[in-house]
PDB file of C-alpha atoms in Angstrom:
ATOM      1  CA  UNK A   1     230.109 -15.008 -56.418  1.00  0.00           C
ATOM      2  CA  UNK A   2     230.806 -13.805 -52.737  1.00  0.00           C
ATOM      3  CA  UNK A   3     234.083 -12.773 -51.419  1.00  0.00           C
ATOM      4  CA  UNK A   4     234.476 -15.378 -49.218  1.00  0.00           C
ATOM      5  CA  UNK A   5     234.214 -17.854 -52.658  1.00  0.00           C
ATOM      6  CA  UNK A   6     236.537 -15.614 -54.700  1.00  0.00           C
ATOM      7  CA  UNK A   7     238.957 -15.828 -52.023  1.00  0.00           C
ATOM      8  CA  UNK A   8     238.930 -19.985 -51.793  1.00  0.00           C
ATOM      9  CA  UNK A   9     238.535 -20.098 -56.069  1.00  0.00           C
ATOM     10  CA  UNK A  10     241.759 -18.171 -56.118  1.00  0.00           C
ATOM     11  CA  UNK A  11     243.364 -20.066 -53.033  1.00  0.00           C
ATOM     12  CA  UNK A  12     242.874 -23.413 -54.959  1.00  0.00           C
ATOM     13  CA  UNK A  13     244.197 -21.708 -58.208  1.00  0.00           C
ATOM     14  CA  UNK A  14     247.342 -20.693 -56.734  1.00  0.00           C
ATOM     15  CA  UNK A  15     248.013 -23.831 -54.636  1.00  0.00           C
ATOM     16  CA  UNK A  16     247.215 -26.180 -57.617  1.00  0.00           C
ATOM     17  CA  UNK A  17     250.182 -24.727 -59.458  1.00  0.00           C
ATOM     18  CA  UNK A  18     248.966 -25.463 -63.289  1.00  0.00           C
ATOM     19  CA  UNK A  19     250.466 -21.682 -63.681  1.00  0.00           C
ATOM     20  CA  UNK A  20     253.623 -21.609 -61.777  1.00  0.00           C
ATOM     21  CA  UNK A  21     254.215 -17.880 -62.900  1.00  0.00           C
ATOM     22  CA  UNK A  22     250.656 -17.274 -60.914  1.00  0.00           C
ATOM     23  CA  UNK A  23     252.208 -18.704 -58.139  1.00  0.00           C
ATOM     24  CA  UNK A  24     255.286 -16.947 -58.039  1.00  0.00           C
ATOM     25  CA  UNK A  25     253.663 -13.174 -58.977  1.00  0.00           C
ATOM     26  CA  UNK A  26     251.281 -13.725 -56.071  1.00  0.00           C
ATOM     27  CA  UNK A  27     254.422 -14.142 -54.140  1.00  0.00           C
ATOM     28  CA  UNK A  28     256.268 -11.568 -55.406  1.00  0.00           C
ATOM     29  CA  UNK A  29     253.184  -9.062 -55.274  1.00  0.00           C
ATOM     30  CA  UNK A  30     252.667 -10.097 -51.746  1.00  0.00           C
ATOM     31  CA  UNK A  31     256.277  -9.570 -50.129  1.00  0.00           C
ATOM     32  CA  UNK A  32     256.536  -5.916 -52.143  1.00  0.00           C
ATOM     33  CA  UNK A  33     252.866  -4.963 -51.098  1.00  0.00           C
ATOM     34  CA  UNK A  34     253.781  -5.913 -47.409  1.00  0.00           C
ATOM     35  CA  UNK A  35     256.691  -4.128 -47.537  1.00  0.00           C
ATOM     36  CA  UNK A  36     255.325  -0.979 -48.873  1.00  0.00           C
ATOM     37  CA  UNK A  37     252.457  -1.850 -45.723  1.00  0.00           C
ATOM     38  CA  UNK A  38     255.177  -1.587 -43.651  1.00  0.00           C
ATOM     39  CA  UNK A  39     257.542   1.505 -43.820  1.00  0.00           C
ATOM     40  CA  UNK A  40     254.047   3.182 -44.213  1.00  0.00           C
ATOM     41  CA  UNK A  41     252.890   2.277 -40.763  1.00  0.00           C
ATOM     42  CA  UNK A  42     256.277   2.240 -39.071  1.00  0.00           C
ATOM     43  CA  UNK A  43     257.313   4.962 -40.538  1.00  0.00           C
ATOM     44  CA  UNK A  44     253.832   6.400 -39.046  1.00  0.00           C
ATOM     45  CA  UNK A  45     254.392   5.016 -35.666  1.00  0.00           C
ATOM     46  CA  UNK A  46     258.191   7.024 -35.357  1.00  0.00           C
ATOM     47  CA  UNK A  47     256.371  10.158 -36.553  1.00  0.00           C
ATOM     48  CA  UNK A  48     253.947   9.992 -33.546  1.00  0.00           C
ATOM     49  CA  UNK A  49     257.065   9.129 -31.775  1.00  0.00           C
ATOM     50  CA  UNK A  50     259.251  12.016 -32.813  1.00  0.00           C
ATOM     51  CA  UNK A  51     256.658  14.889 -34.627  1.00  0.00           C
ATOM     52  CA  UNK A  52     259.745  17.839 -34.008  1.00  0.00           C
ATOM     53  CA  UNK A  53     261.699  15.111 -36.649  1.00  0.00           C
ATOM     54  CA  UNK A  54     261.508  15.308 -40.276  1.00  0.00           C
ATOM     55  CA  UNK A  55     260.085  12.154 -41.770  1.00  0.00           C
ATOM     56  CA  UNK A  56     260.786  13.075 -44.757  1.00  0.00           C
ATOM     57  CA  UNK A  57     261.779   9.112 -45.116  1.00  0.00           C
ATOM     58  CA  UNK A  58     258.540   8.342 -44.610  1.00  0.00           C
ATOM     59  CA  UNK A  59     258.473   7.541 -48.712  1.00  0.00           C
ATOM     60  CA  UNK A  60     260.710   4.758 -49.339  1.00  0.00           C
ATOM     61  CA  UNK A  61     262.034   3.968 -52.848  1.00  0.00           C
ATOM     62  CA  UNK A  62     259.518   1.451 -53.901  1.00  0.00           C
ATOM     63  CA  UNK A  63     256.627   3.472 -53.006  1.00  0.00           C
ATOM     64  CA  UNK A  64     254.705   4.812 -56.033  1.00  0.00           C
ATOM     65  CA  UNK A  65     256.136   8.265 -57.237  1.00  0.00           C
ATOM     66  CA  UNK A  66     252.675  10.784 -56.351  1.00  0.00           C
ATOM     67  CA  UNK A  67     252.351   9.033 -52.975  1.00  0.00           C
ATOM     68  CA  UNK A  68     256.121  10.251 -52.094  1.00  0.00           C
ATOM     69  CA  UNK A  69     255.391  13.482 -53.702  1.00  0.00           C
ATOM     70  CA  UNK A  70     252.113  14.093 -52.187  1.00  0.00           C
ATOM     71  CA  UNK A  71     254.139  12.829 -48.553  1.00  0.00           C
ATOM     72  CA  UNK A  72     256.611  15.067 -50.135  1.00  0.00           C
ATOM     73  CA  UNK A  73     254.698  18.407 -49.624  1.00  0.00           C
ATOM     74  CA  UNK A  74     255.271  18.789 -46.261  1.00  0.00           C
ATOM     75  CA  UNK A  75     256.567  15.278 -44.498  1.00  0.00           C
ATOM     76  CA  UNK A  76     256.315  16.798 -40.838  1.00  0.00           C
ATOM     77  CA  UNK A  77     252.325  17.156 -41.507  1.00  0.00           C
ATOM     78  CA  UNK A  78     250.532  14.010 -40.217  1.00  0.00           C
ATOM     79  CA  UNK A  79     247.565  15.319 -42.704  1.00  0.00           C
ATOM     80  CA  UNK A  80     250.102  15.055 -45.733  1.00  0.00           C
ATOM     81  CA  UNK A  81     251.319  11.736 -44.375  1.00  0.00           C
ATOM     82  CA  UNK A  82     247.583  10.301 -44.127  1.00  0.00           C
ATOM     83  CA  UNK A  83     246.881  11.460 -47.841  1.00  0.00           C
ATOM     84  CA  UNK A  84     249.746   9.933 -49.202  1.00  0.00           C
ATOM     85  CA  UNK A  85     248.390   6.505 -47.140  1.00  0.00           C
ATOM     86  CA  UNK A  86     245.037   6.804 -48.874  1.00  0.00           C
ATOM     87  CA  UNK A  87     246.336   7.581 -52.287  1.00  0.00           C
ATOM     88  CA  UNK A  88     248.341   4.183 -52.241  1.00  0.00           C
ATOM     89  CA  UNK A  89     245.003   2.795 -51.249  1.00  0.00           C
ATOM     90  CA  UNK A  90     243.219   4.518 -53.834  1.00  0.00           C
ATOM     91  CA  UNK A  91     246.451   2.774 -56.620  1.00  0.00           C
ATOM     92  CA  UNK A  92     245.600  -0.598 -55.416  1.00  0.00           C
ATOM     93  CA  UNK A  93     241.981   0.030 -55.589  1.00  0.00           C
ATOM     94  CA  UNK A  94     242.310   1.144 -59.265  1.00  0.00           C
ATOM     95  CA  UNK A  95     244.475  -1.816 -60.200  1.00  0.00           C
ATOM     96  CA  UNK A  96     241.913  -3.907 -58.511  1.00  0.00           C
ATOM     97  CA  UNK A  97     239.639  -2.496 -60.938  1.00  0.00           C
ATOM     98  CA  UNK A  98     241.827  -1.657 -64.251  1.00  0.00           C
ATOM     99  CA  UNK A  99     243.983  -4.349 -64.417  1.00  0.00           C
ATOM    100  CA  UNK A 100     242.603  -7.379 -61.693  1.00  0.00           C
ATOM    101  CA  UNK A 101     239.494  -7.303 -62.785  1.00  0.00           C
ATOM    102  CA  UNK A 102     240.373  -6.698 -66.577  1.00  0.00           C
ATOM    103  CA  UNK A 103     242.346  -9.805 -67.391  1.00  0.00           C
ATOM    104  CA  UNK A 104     240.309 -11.865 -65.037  1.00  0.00           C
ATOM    105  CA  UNK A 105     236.804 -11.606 -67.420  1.00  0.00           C
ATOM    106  CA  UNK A 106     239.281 -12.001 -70.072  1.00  0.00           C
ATOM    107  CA  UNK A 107     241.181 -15.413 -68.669  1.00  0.00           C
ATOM    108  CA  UNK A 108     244.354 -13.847 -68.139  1.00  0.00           C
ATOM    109  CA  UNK A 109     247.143 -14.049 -65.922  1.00  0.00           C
ATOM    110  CA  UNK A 110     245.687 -11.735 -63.274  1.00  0.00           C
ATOM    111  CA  UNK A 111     248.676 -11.919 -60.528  1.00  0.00           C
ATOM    112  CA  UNK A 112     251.594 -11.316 -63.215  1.00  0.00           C
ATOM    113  CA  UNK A 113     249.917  -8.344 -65.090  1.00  0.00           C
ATOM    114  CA  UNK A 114     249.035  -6.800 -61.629  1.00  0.00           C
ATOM    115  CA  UNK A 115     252.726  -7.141 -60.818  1.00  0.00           C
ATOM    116  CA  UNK A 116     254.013  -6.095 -63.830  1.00  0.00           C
ATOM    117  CA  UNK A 117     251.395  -2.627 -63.570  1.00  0.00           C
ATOM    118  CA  UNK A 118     252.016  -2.379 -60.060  1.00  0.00           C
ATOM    119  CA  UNK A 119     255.971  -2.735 -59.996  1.00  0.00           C
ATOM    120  CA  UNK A 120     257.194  -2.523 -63.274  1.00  0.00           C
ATOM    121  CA  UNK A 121     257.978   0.992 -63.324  1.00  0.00           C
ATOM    122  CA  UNK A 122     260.423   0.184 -59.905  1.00  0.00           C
ATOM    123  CA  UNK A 123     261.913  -2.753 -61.496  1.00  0.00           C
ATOM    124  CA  UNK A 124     262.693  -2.012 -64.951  1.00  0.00           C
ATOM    125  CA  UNK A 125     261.984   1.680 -64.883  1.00  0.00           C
ATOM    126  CA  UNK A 126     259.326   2.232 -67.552  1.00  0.00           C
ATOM    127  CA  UNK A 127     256.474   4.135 -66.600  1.00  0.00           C
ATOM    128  CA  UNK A 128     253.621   2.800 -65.413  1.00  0.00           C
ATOM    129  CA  UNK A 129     251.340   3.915 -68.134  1.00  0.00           C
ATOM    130  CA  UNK A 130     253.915   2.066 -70.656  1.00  0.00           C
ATOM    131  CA  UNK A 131     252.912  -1.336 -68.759  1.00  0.00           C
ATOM    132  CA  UNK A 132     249.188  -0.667 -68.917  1.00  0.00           C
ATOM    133  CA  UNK A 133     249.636  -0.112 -72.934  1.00  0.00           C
ATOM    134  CA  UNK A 134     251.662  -3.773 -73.139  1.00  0.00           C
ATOM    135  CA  UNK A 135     248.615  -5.248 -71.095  1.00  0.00           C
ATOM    136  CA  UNK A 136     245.958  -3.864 -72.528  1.00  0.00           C
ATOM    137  CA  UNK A 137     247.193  -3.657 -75.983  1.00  0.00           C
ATOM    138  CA  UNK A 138     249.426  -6.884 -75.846  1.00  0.00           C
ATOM    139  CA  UNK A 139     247.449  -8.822 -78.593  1.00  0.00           C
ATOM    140  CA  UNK A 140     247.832  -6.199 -81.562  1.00  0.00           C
ATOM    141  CA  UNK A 141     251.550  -5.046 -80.376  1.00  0.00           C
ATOM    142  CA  UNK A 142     252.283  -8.973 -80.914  1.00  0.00           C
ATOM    143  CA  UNK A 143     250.320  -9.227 -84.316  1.00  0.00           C
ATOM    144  CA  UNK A 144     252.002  -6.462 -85.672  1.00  0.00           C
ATOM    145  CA  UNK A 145     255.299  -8.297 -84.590  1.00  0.00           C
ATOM    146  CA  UNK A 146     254.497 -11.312 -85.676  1.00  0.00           C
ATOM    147  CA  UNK A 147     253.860 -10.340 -89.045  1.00  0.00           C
ATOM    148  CA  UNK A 148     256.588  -8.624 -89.560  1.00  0.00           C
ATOM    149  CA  UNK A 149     258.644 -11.279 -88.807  1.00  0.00           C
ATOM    150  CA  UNK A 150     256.845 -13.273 -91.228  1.00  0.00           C
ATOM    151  CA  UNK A 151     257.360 -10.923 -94.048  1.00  0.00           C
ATOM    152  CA  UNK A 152     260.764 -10.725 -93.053  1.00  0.00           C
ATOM    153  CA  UNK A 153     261.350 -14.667 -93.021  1.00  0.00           C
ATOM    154  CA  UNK A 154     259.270 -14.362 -96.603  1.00  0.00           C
ATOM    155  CA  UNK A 155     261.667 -12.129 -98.173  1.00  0.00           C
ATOM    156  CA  UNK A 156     259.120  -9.390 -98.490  1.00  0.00           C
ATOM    157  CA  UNK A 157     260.144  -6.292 -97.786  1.00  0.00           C
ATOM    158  CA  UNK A 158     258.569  -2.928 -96.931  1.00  0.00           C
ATOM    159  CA  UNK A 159     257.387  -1.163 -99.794  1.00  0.00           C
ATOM    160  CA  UNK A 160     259.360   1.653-101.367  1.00  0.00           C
ATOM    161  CA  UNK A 161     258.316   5.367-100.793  1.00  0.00           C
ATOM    162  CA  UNK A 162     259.601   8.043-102.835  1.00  0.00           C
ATOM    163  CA  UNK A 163     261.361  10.366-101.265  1.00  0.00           C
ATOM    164  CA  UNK A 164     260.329  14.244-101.785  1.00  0.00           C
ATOM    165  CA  UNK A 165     261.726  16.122-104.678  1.00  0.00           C
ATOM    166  CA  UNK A 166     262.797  19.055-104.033  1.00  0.00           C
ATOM    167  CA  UNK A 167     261.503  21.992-106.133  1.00  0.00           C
ATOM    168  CA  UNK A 168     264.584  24.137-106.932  1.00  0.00           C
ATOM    169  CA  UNK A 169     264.096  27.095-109.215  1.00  0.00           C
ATOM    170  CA  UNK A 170     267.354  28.122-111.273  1.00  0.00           C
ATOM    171  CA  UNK A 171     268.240  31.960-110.859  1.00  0.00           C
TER     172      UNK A 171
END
């Protein structure tokens, strides 16, 4: 399939709302993506203006943590500042791949579990690697909970162990 067809397929999925959520991560993903887009380039455009100025705010706070520290190294260095711009390009380019392209062989919601990867360690401050585990391991985290809320509701409980006894020697 070309890009130009990928690009209309997923144009018709998200206008045809049959999954709201879609809808609403594309959104969401969007507006923080653009954002990011632009205190990167603005913030690139007042260091050409003023290069005796720090910029160390060059990083804001939603910015993924190695892009602000590799901004971070030295923020009056346009060189440091144009690394930092192609790491984020090189995050977005492995999501593409890790996660994008992951759940959409597999039928998944591809917009919410890029969102979740991509922001969830800014929004509900878990590490990003903690949100890859839930997406990629989602289906066995849930079967384990769901049958252990089964036994529960069953009244079976978790076997007993026997605890370690303790070798004393009398003196």
């Amino acid at each position: 399939m070309s890009l130009k067809e990928t690009l209309k397929h997923e144009s018709e999925d998200l206008k045809s709302l049959k999954k709201v959520y879609e809808t609403i991560a594309f959104l969401a993903l969007m507006v923080l993506v653009f954002q990011q887009l632009f205190y990167l380039v603005v913030n690139l455009i007042n260091y050409g203006k003023n290069n005796f100025f720090s910029t160390a705010n060059f990083a804001s706070a939603n910015l993924q943590g190695f892009v602000s520290r590799i901004v971070g190294i030295n923020s009056n260095s346009v060189i440091f500042i144009i690394l930092g711009i192609l790491a984020w390009l090189a995050y977005y380019a492995a999501l593409y791949f890790l996660v994008w392209r992951f759940a959409g062989k597999r039928d998944m919601s591809k917009w919410t579990w890029t969102l979740f990867v991509a922001f969830g360690p800014t929004i509900f401050l878990a590490p990003a690697f903690i949100w890859f585990i839930l997406f990629a391991f989602r289906y066995e985290i849930f079967g384990v909970y769901k049958k252990v809320v089964e036994d529960y509701k069953n009244g079976k409980e978790a076997p007993k162990q026997k605890e370690p006894e303790e070798n004393l020697k009398s003196e």
